[in-house]
Short mmCIF file of C-alpha atoms in Angstrom, two decimals:
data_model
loop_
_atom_site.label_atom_id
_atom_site.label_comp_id
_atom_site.label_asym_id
_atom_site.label_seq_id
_atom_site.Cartn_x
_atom_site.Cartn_y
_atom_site.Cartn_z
CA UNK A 1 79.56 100.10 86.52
CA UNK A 2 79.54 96.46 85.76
CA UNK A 3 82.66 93.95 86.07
CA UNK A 4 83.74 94.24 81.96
CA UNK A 5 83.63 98.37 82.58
CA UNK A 6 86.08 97.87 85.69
CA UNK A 7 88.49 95.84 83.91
CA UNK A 8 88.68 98.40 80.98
CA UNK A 9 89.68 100.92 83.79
CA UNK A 10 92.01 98.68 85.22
CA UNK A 11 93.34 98.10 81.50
CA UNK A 12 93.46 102.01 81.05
CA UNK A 13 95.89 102.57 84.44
CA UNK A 14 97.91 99.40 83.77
CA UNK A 15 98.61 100.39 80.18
CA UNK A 16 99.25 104.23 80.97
CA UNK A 17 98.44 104.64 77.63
CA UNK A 18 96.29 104.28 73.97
CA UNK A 19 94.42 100.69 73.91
CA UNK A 20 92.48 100.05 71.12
CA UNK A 21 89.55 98.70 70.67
CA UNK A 22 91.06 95.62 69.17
CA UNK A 23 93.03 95.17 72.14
CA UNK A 24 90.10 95.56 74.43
CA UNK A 25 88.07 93.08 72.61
CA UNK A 26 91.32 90.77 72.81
CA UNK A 27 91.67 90.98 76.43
CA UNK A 28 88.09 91.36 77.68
CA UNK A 29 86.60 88.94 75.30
CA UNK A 30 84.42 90.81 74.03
CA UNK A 31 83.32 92.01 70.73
CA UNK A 32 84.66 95.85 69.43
CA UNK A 33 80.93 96.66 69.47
CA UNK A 34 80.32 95.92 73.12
CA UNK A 35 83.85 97.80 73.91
CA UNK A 36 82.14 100.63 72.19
CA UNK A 37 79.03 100.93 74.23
CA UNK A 38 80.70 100.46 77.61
CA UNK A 39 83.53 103.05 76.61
CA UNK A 40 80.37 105.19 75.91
CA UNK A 41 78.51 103.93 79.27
CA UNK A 42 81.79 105.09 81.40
CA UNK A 43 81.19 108.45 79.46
CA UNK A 44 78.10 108.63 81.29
CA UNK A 45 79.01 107.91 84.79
CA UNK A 46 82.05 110.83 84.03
CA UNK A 47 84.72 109.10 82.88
CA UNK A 48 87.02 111.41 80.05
CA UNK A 49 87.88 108.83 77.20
CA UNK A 50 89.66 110.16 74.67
CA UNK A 51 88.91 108.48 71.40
CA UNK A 52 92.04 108.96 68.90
CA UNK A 53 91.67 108.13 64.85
CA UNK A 54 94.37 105.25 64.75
CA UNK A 55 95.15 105.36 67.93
CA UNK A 56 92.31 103.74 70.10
CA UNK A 57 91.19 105.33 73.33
CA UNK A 58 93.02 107.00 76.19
CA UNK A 59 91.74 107.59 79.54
CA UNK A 60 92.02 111.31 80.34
CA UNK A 61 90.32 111.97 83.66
CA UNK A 62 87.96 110.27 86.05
CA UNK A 63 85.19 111.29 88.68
CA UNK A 64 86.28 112.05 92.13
CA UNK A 65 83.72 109.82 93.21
CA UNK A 66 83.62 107.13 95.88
CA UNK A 67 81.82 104.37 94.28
CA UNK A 68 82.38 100.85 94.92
CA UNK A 69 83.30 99.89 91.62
CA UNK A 70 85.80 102.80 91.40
CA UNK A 71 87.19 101.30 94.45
CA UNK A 72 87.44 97.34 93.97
CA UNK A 73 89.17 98.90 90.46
CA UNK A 74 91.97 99.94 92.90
CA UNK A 75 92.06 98.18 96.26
CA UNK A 76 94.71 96.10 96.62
CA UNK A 77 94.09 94.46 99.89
CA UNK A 78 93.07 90.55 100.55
CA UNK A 79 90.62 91.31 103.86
CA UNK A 80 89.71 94.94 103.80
CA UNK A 81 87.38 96.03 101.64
CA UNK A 82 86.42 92.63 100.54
CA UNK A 83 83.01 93.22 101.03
CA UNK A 84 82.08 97.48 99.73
CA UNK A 85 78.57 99.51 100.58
CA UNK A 86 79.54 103.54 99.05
CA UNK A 87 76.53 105.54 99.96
CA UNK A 88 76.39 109.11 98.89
CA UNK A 89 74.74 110.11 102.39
CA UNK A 90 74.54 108.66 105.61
CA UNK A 91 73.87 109.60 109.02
CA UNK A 92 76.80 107.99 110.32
CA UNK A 93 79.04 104.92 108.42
CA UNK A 94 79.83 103.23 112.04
CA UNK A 95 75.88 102.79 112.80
CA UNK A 96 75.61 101.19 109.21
CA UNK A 97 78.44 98.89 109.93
CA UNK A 98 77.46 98.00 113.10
CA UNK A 99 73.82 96.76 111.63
CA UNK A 100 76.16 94.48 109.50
CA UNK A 101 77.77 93.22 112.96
CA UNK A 102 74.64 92.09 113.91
CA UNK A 103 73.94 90.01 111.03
CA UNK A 104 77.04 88.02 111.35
CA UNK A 105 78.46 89.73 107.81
CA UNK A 106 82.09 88.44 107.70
CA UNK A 107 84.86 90.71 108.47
CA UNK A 108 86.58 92.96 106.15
CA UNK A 109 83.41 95.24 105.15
CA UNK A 110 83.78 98.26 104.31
CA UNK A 111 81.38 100.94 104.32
CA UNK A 112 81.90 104.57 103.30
CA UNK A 113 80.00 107.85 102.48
CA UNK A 114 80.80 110.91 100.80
CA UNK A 115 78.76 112.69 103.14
CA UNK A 116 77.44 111.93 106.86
CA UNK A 117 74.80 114.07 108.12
CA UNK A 118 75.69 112.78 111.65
CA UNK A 119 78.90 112.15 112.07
CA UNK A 120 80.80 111.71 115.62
CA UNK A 121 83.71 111.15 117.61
CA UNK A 122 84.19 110.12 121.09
CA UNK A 123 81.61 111.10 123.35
CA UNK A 124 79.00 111.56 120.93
CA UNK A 125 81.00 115.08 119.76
CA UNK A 126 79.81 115.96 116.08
CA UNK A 127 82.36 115.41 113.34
CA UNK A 128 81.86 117.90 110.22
CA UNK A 129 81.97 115.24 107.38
CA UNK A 130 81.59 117.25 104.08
CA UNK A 131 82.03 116.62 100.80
CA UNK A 132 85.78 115.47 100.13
CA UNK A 133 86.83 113.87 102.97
CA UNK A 134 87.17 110.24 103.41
CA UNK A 135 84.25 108.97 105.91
CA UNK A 136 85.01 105.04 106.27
CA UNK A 137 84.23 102.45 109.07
CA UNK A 138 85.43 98.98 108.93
CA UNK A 139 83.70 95.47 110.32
CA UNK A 140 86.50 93.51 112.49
CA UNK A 141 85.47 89.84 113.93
CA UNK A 142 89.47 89.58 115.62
CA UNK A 143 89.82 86.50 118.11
CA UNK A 144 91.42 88.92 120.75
CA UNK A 145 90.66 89.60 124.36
CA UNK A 146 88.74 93.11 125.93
CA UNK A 147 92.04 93.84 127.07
CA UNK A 148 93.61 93.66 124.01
CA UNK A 149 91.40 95.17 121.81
CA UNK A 150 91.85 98.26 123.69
CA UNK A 151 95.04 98.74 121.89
CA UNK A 152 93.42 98.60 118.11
CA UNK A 153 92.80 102.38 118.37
CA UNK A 154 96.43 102.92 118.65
CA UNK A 155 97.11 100.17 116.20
CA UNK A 156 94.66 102.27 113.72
CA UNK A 157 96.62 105.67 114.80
CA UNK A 158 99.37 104.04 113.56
CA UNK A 159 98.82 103.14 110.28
CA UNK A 160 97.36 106.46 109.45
CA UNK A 161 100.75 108.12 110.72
CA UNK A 162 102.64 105.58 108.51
CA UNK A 163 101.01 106.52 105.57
CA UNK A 164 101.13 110.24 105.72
CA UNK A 165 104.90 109.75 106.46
CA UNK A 166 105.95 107.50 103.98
CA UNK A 167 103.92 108.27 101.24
CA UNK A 168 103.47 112.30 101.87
CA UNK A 169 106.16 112.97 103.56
CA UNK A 170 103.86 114.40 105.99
CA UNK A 171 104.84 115.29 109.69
CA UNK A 172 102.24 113.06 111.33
CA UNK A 173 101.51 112.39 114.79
CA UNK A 174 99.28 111.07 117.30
CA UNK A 175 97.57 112.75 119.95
CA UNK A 176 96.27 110.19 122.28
CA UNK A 177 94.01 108.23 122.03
CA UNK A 178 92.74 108.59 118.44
CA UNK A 179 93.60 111.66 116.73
CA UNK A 180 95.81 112.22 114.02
CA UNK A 181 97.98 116.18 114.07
CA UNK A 182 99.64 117.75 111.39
CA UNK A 183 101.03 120.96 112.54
CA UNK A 184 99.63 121.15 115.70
CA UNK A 185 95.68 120.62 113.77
CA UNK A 186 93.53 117.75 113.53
CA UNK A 187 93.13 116.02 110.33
CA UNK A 188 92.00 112.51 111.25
CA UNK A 189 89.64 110.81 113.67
CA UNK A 190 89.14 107.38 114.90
CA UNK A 191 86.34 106.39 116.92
CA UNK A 192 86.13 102.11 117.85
CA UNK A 193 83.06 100.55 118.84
CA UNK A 194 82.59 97.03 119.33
CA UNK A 195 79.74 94.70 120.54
CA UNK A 196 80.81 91.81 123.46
CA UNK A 197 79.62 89.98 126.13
CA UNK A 198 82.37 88.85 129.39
CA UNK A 199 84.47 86.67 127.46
CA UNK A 200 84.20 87.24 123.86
CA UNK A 201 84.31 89.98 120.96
CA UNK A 202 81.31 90.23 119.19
CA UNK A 203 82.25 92.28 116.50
CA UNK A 204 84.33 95.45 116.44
CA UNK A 205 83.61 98.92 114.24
CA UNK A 206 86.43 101.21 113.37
CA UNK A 207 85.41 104.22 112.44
CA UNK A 208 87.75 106.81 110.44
CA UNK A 209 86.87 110.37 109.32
CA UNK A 210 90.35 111.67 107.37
CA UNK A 211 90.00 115.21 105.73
CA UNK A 212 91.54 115.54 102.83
CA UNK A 213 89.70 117.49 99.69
CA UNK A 214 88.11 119.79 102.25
CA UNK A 215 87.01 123.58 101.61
CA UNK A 216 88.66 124.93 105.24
CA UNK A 217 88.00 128.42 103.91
CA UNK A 218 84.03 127.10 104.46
CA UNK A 219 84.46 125.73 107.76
CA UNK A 220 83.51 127.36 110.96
CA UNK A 221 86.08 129.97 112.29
CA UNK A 222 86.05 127.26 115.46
CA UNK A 223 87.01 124.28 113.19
CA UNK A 224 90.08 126.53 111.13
CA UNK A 225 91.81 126.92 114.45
CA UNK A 226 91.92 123.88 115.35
CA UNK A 227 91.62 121.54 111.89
CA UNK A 228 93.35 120.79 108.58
CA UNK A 229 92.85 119.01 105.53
CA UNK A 230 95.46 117.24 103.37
CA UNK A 231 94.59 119.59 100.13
CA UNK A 232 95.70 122.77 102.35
CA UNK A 233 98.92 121.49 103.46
CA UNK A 234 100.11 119.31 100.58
CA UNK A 235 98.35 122.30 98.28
CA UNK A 236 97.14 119.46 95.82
CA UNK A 237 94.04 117.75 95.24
CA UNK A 238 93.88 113.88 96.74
CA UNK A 239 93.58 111.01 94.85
CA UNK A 240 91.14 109.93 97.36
CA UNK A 241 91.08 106.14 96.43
CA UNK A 242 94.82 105.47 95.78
CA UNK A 243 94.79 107.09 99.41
CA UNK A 244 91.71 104.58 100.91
CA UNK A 245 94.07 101.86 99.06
CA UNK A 246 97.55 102.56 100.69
CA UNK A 247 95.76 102.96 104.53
CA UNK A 248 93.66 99.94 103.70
CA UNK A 249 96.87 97.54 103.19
CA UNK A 250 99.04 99.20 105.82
CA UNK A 251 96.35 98.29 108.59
CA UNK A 252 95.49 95.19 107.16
CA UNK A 253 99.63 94.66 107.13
CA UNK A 254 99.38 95.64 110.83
CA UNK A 255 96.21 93.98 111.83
CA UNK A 256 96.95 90.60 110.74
CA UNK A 257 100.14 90.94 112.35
CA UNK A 258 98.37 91.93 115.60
CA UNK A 259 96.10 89.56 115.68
CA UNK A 260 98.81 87.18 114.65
CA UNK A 261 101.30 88.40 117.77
CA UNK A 262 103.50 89.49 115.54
CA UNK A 263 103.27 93.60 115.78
CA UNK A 264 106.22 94.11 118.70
CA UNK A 265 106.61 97.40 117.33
CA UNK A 266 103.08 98.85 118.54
CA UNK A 267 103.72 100.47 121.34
CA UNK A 268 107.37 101.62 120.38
CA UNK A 269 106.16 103.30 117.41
CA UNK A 270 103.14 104.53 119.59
CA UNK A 271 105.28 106.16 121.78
CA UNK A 272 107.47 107.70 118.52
CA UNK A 273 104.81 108.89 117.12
CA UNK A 274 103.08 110.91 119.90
CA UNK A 275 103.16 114.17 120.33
CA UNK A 276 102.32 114.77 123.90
CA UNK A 277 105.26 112.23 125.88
CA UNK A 278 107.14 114.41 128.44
CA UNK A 279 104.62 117.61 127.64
CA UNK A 280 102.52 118.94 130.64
CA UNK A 281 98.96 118.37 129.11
CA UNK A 282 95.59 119.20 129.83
CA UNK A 283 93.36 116.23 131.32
CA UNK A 284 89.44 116.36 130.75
CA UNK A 285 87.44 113.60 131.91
CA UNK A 286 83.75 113.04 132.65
CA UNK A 287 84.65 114.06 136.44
CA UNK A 288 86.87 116.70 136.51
CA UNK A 289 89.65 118.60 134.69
CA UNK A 290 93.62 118.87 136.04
CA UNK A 291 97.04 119.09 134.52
CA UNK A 292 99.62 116.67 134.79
CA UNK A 293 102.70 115.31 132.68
CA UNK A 294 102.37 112.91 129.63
CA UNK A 295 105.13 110.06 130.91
CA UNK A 296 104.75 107.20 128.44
CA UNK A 297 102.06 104.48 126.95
CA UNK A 298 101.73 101.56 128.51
CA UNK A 299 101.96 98.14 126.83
CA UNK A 300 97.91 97.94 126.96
CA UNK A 301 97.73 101.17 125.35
CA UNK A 302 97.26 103.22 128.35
CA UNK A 303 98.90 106.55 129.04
CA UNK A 304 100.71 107.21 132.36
CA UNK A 305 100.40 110.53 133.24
CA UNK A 306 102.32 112.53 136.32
CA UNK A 307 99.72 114.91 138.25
CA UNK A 308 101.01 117.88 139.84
CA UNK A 309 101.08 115.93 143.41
CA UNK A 310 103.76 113.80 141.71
CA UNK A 311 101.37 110.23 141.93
CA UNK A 312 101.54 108.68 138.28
CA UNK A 313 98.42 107.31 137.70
CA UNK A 314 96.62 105.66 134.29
CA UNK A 315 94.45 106.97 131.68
CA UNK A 316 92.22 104.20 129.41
CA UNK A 317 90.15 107.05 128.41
CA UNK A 318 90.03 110.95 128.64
CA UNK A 319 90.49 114.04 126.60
CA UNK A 320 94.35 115.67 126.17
CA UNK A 321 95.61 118.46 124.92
CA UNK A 322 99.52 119.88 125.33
CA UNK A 323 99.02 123.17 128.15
CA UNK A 324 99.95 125.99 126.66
CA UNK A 325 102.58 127.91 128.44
#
């Protein structure tokens, strides 16, 4: 799609209505004849133009695919997004967007797939990235310290939460560190990955894998019980790009504030948001598993935890889930 067929799009959902192909030629500056052969070249690529004797055209339906140009058609944001690589497959978008880190590509790329044939989570754990989802990483350069940066998960968390909330009326929440729960069921994942050496941040990958047009009845019997897409609860298909758009300017809202000192309300709303504070929980880490209580987050992101000894000790990193009674 080239830059005269995105602006007829963005004519088409501005409008809300017939334009004809006078008025196309008028704004676009083009000649009726060329407005004819792209309308006809959007056909192509799936686009349902209606074509109306007296009328002029209507935009009826579009694909439900994630291609850049459908994309910069709709993103709203100033930082995110400002650079776009869509792939139809990949093995994984955070690997791709970390070979941009190392070329010293500017910050703000995005890179998403409708498909990943290896996508993970944290500790390497496979992450079933199918057709309809929304498979995204992001390129970060922020001037922050190690020790701040560990917060960005949360400050990603966050955003995702906000969104469902506000715009879904969704009961959202966070389970520590980086998953997102409706109704006790994962439907979002955030794994960061950054580059550094003792002093400064190289570059920093944010990886997000949110399901949302997903087939559950094809999953695993494994993944029903314990995932959920937005399509099953909302029972509606997503508009998966006015969704990308409204996550991609409530974390850049939040971000720049961040890295700006200006987000107070991370941890508070961390802390609102979570779903395991004052629940006995289930502790896995690399060493050993144990229960404790979920006490609060910390200001560098950290949760304090209460073991069964009664000693409150820290976790940076681990795997939680509430115990059962």
């Amino acid at each position: 799609m080239n830059k005269i067929e995105v602006n007829i799009i963005k004519l088409f959902e501005m409008q809300n209505g017939n334009l004809s192909g006078a008025q196309l030629s008028q704004l676009l500056g083009v000649s009726r004849t060329a407005i004819w052969k792209h309308i006809n070249n959007l056909r192509e690529q799936g686009y349902i133009i209606q074509a109306i004797p007296g009328q002029g055209y209507r935009l009826i339906n579009k694909p439900d695919k994630l291609t850049s140009s459908e994309i910069r058609a709709v993103l709203e944001t100033q930082l995110l997004g400002n650079q776009i690589i869509a792939l139809e497959e990949t093995d994984s978008t955070n690997d791709v967007a970390k070979d941009y880190g190392k070329q010293d590509t500017a910050e703000g790329l995005l890179v998403i797939a409708e498909r990943q044939t290896r996508g993970r989570g944290r500790r390497g754990r496979n992450w079933l990235s199918e057709p309809g989802g929304l498979y995204f990483s992001l390129l970060l350069r922020p001037k922050l310290s190690l020790a701040e940066v560990s917060t960005i998960t949360l400050l990603v968390a966050i955003s995702i939460v906000q969104v469902l909330r506000k715009d879904y009326q969704l009961p959202a929440v966070i389970k520590w560190p980086n998953d997102i729960l409706i109704d006790n069921r994962k439907v979002c994942g955030i794994l960061t990955e950054l580059s550094a050496d003792p002093e400064t941040i190289k570059y920093l990958v944010l990886g997000i894998g949110l399901n949302c047009n997903s087939a559950t009845d094809n999953w695993p019997e494994e993944i029903k019980a314990i995932a959920t897409s937005l399509s099953h609860v909302l029972g509606y298909h997503i508009d998966r790009i006015k969704l990308l758009n409204q996550l991609l300017l409530q974390l850049e809202t939040n971000y720049l504030n961040f890295i700006k000192g200006e987000f107070g309300q991370l941890i508070p709303l961390a802390r609102e948001y979570s779903c395991l504070l004052g629940k006995n929980i289930t502790v896995n880490t690399h060493h050993q598993t144990y229960t404790a209580k979920a006490i609060d987050i910390n200001s560098d992101g950290s949760l304090l935890i209460q073991k069964e000894n009664g000693k409150l000790t820290n976790l940076w990193a681990a795997d939680v889930s509430v115990r059962q009674p």
